[in-house]
XYZ file of C-alpha atoms in Angstrom:
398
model
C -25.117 -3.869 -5.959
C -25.595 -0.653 -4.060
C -24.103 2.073 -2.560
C -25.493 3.655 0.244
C -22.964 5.542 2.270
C -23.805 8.569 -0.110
C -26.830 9.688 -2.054
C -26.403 9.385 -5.852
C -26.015 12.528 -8.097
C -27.507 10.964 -10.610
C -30.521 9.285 -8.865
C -31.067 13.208 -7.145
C -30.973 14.645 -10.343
C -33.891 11.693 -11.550
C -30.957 10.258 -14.135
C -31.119 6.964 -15.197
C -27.505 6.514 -17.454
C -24.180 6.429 -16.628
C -22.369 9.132 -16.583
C -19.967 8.908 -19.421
C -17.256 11.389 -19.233
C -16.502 11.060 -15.993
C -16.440 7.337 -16.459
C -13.817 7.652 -19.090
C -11.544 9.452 -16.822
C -11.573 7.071 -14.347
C -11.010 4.430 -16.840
C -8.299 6.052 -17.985
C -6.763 6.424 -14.492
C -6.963 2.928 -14.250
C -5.049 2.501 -17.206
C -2.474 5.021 -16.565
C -1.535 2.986 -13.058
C -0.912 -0.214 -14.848
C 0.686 1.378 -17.712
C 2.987 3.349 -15.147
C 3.826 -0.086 -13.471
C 4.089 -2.768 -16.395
C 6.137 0.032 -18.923
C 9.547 -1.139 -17.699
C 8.511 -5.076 -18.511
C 8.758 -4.693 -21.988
C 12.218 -1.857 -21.850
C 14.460 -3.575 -19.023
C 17.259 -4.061 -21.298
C 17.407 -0.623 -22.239
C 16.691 0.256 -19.049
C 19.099 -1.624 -17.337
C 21.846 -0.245 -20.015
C 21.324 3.610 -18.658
C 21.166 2.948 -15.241
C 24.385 0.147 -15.454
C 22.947 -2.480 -14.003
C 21.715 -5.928 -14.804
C 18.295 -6.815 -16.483
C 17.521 -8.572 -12.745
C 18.333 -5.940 -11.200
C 16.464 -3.216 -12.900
C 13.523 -5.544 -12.715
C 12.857 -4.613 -9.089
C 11.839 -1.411 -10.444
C 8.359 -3.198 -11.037
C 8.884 -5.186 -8.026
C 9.497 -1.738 -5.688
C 5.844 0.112 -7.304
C 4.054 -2.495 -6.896
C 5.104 -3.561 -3.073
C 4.476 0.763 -2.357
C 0.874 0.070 -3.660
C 0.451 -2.692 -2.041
C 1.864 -1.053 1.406
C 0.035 2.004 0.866
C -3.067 1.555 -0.333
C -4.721 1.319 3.201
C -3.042 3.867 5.541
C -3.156 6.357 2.215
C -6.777 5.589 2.109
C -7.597 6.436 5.973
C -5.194 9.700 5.668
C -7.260 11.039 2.809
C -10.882 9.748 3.960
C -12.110 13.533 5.184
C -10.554 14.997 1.652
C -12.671 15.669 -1.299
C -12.631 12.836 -3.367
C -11.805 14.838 -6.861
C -8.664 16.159 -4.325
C -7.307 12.759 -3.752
C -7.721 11.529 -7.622
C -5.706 15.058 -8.750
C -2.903 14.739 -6.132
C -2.086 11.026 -6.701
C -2.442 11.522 -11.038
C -0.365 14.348 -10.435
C 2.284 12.004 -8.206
C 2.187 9.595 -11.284
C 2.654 12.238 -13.257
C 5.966 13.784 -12.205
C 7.461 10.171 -11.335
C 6.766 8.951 -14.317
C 8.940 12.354 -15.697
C 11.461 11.785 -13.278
C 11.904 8.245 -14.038
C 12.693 9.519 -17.729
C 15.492 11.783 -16.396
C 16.790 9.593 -13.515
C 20.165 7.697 -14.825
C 20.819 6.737 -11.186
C 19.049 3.172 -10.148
C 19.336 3.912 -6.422
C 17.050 7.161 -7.709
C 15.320 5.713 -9.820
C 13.910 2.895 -7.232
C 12.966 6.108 -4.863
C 11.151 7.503 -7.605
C 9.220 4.221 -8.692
C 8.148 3.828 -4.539
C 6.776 6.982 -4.845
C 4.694 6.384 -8.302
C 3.394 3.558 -6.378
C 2.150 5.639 -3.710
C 0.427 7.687 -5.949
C -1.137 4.895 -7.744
C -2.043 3.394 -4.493
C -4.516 6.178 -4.359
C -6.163 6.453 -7.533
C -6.927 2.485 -7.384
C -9.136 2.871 -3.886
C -11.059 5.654 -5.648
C -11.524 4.359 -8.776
C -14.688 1.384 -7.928
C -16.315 3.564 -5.144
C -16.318 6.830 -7.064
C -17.638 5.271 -10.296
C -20.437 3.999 -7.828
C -21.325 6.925 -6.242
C -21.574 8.816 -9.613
C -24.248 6.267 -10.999
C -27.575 5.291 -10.567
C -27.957 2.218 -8.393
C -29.650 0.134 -10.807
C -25.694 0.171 -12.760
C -23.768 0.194 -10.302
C -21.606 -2.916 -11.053
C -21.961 -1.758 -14.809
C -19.966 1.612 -13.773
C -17.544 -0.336 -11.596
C -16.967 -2.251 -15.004
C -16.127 0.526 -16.997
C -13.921 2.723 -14.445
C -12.150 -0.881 -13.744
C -12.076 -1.802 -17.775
C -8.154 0.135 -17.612
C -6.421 -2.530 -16.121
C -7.091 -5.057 -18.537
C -6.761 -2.847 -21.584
C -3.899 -1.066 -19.938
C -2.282 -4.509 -19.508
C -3.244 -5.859 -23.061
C -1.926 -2.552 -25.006
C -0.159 -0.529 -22.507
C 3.063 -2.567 -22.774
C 3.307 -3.257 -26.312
C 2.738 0.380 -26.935
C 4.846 1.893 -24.831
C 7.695 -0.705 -25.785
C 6.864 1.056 -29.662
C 7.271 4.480 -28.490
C 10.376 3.553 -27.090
C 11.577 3.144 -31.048
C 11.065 7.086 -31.497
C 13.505 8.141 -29.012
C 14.608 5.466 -26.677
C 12.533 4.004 -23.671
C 12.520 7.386 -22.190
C 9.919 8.771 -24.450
C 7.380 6.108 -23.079
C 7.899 7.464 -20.064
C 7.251 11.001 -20.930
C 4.111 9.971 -22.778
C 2.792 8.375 -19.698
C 3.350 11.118 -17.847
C 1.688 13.691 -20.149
C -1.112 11.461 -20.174
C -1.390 12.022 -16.780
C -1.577 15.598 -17.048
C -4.397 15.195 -19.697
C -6.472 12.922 -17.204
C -6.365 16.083 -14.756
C -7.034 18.188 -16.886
C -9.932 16.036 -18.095
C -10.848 15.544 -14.089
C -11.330 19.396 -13.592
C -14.206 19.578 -16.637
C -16.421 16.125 -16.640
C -15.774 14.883 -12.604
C -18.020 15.772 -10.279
C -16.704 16.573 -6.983
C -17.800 14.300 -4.282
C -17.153 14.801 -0.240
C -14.929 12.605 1.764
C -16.578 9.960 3.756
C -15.729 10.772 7.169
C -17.687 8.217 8.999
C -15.834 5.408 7.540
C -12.946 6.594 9.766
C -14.999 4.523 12.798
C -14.380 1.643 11.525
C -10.940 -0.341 12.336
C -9.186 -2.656 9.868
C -10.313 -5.436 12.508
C -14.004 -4.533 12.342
C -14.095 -4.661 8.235
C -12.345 -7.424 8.110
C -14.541 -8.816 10.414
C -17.861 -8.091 8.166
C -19.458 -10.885 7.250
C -17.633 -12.652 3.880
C -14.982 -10.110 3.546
C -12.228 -12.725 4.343
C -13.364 -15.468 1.830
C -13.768 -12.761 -0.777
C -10.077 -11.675 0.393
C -9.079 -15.322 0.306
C -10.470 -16.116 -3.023
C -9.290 -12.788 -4.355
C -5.634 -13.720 -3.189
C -5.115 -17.278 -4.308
C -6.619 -16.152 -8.140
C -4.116 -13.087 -8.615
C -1.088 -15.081 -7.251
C -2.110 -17.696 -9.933
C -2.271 -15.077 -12.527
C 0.718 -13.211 -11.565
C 2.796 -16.493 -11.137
C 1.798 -17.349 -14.984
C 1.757 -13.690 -16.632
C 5.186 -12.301 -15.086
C 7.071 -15.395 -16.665
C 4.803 -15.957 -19.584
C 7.883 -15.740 -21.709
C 9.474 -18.546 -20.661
C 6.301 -20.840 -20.684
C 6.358 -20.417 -24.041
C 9.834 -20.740 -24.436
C 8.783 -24.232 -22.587
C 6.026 -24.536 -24.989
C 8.240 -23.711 -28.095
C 6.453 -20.956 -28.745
C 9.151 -18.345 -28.409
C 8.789 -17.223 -31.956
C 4.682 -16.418 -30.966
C 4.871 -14.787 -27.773
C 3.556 -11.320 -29.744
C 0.434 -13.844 -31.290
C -0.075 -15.749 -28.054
C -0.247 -12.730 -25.893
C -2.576 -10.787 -28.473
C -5.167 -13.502 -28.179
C -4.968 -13.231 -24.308
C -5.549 -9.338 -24.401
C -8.085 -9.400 -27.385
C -10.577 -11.400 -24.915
C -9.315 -9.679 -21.882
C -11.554 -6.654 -23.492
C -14.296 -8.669 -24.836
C -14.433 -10.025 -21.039
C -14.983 -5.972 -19.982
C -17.802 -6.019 -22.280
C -19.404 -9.367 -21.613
C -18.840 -8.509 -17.933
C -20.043 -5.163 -17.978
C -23.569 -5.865 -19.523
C -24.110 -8.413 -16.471
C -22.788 -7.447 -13.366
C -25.378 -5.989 -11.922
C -27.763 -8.982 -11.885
C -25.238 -11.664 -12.180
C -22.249 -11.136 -9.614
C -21.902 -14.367 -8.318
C -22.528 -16.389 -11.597
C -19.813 -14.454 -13.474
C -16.825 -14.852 -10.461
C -17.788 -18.901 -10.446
C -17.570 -18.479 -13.899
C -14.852 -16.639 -14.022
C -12.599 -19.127 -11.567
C -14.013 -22.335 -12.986
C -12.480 -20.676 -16.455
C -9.208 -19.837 -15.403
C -8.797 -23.044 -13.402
C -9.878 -25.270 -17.022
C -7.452 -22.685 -18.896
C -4.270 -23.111 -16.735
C -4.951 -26.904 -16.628
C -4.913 -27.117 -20.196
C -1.510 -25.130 -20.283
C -0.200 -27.770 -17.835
C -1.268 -31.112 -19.816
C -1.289 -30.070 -23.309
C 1.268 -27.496 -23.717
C 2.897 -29.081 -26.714
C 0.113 -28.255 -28.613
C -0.270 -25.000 -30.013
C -3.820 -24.885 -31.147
C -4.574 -25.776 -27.223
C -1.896 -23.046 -26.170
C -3.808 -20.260 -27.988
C -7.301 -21.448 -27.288
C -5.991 -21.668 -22.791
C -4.594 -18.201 -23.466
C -7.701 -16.794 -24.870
C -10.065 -18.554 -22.101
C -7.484 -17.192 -19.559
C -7.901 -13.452 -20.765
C -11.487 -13.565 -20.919
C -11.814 -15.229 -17.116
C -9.291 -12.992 -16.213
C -10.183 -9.290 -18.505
C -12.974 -7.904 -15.428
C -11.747 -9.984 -12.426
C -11.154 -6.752 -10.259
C -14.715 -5.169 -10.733
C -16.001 -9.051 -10.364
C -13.761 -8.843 -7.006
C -14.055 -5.222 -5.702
C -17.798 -5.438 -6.271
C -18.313 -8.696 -4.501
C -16.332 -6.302 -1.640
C -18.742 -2.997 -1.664
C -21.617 -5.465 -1.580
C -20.480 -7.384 1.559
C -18.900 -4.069 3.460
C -21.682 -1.490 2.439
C -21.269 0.453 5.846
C -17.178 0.914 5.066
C -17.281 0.660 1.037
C -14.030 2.509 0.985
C -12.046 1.100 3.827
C -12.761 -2.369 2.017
C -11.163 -1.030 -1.293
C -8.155 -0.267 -0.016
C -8.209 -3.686 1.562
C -8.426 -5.080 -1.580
C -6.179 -3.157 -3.127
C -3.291 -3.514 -0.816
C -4.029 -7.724 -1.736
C -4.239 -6.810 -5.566
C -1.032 -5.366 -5.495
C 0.782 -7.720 -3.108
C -0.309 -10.775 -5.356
C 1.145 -9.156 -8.246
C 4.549 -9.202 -6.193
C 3.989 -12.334 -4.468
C 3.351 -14.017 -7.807
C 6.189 -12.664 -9.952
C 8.685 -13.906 -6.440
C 6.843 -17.571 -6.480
C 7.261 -17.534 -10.109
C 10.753 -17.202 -9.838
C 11.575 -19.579 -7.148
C 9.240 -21.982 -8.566
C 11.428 -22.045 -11.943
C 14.798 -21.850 -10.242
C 14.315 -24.896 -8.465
C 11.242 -27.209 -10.303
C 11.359 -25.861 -13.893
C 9.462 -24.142 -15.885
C 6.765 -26.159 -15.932
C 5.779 -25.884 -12.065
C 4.125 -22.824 -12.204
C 1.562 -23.954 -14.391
C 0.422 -26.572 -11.938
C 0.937 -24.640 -8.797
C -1.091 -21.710 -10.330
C -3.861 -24.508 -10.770
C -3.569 -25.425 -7.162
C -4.318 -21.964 -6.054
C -6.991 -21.601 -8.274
C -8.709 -25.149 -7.290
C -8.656 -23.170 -3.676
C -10.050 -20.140 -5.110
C -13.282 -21.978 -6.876
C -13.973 -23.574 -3.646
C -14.013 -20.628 -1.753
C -16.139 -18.603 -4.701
C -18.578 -21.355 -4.965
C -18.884 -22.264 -0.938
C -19.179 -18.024 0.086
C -23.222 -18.436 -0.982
C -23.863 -16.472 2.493
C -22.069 -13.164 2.369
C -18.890 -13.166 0.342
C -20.525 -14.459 -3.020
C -24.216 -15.094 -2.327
C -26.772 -16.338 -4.724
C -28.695 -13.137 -6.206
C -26.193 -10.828 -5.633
């Protein structure tokens, strides 16, 4: 994987590590935007008790941020592209930063769904800087490895994030999540101003139209592939509750969801030690691993040994999928590296609300036990597209 839109700092300079500090910060970006967006998941009721509505209702908070990421991600992007790239990371933390406060003080829903469309425009921009900046820090020989790392929030963000912020809400009501997400907002500025270095906008990429990158060669498999896995996830994850209420599990949703984020990390670290030389091997692998761990949850979810051992297979396949996924993107769309990411982005975050609204209708009208085997069928799509893009979208020695 390489980057060549913009010479290295760190290959200039005759570096050959990664530059750690400034990775951390963008990892912890990263895990700031998903924290931002999942905190209500696990404090709807209380939630929904302040602002007098119903537990569906105050739902669409989630719904609302993550349609405004999804929405914004690419016309943000092409605003910003001439601004200093340290400018556009500090004005969208600092958006998150004072939603997430007004979200605390907001007892008005109507308000409060304004507010959460705005946090998701601000999140929309730190998630199209976070896989091109880490690779323009870095050396090109660890590239994919520093995509890894600035990418490694999501995952961890999703795997402790929740269950975290869901305990803070113990010391003062779900409001005080809210206010700790926000103040660590104002720490990952803070922490931007002394360990990032500031890198120019890339002007040029303005040249290109949406047409002409999606037009590069492999783009639209990688889009494709990208798509059908995330709506499988999102479809399972957003109502993982009631699976194992299915399941009869209810009483081990904590346990069962524990195993899932426990391998979610190993996967960052598995993932992150091979990237660079083994792109195409880990997405097959990745698919192929979801697909066997969602069919298991379909045929022998009556089983609980089988339940635990699907969920763990599912977090590691799943634990790295966007650096697997945004770096498969750089690679095919060198020229327009950040025009691609937003791309991707804006089909990240609409999966996560197409899933959780074909999750629903799936169980309203099938059962519960349709969205395991409908998330299969996407993901039987998505290994044949991974394994068939050998030319540009996934090729062999990538």
């Amino acid at each position: 994987m390489t980057e060549t839109t913009a010479a290295s700092p760190a290959t200039a300079r005759g570096r050959d590590r990664l530059p750690g500090k400034a990775l951390f910060g963008l990892f912890l970006a990263g895990f700031i935007g998903i924290l931002t967006e999942c905190l209500p998941a696990g404090l709807l009721p209380e939630i929904s008790r302040t602002l007098s509505t119903s537990v569906a209702a105050t739902g669409q908070i989630v719904t609302v941020y993550a349609a405004a990421t999804a929405l914004a991600a690419i016309p943000l992007s092409r605003l910003t592209v001439k601004w200093s790239r340290k400018t556009v990371l500090q004005v969208a933390l600092g958006t998150v930063a004072i939603t997430n406060a007004l979200t605390a003080l907001s007892t008005d829903y109507t308000l409060t769904m304004v507010i959460r469309f705005v946090a998701g425009l601000g999140t929309a921009l730190v998630w199209t800087q976070l896989a091109g900046y880490a690779a323009r820090l870095s050396p090109p020989s660890v590239q994919g490895r520093a995509i890894a790392i600035a990418l490694a929030g999501t995952p961890i963000s999703l795997a402790l994030g929740v269950p975290v912020g869901t305990w803070l809400s113990t010391f003062g009501g779900w409001q005080t999540a809210f206010w700790v997400a926000a103040a660590l907002s104002l720490l990952n500025m803070l922490w931007f101003v002394v360990n990032l270095a500031n890198l120019p906008g890339q002007a040029g990429h303005e040249r290109f139209t949406l047409g002409q990158v999606l037009a590069m060669p492999g783009l639209r498999t990688i889009l494709f592939a990208l798509t059908t896995y995330m709506v499988a996830h999102n479809i399972l994850y957003t109502y993982v509750t009631d699976f194992l209420r299915f399941a009869g599990l209810e009483s081990q949703v904590g346990w069962v969801l524990f195993a899932f984020g426990v391998t979610s990390v190993l996967s960052v670290v598995v993932v992150g030690a091979h990237i660079d030389h083994h792109l195409r091997k880990l997405i097959v692998a990745s698919t192929l691993l979801f697909a066997v761990s969602v069919l298991v949850l379909a045929v022998l979810s009556g089983v609980p040994a089988f339940v635990y051992l699907a969920a763990a297979a599912w977090g590691l396949a799943f634990g790295s999928s966007p650096s697997l996924f945004i770096g498969a993107a750089i690679t095919a769309t060198v020229e327009a590296a950040d025009v691609a990411q937003s791309i991707v982005i804006s089909f990240f975050s609409g999966s996560i609300a197409l899933g959780g609204l074909v999750g629903g209708l799936l169980i309203a009208g099938l059962g519960t036990a349709s969205i395991t085997w409908a998330s299969l069928v996407l993901l039987v799509f998505s290994v044949i597209a991974v394994v068939g893009g050998r030319g540009h979208a996934f090729p062999r020695g990538a």
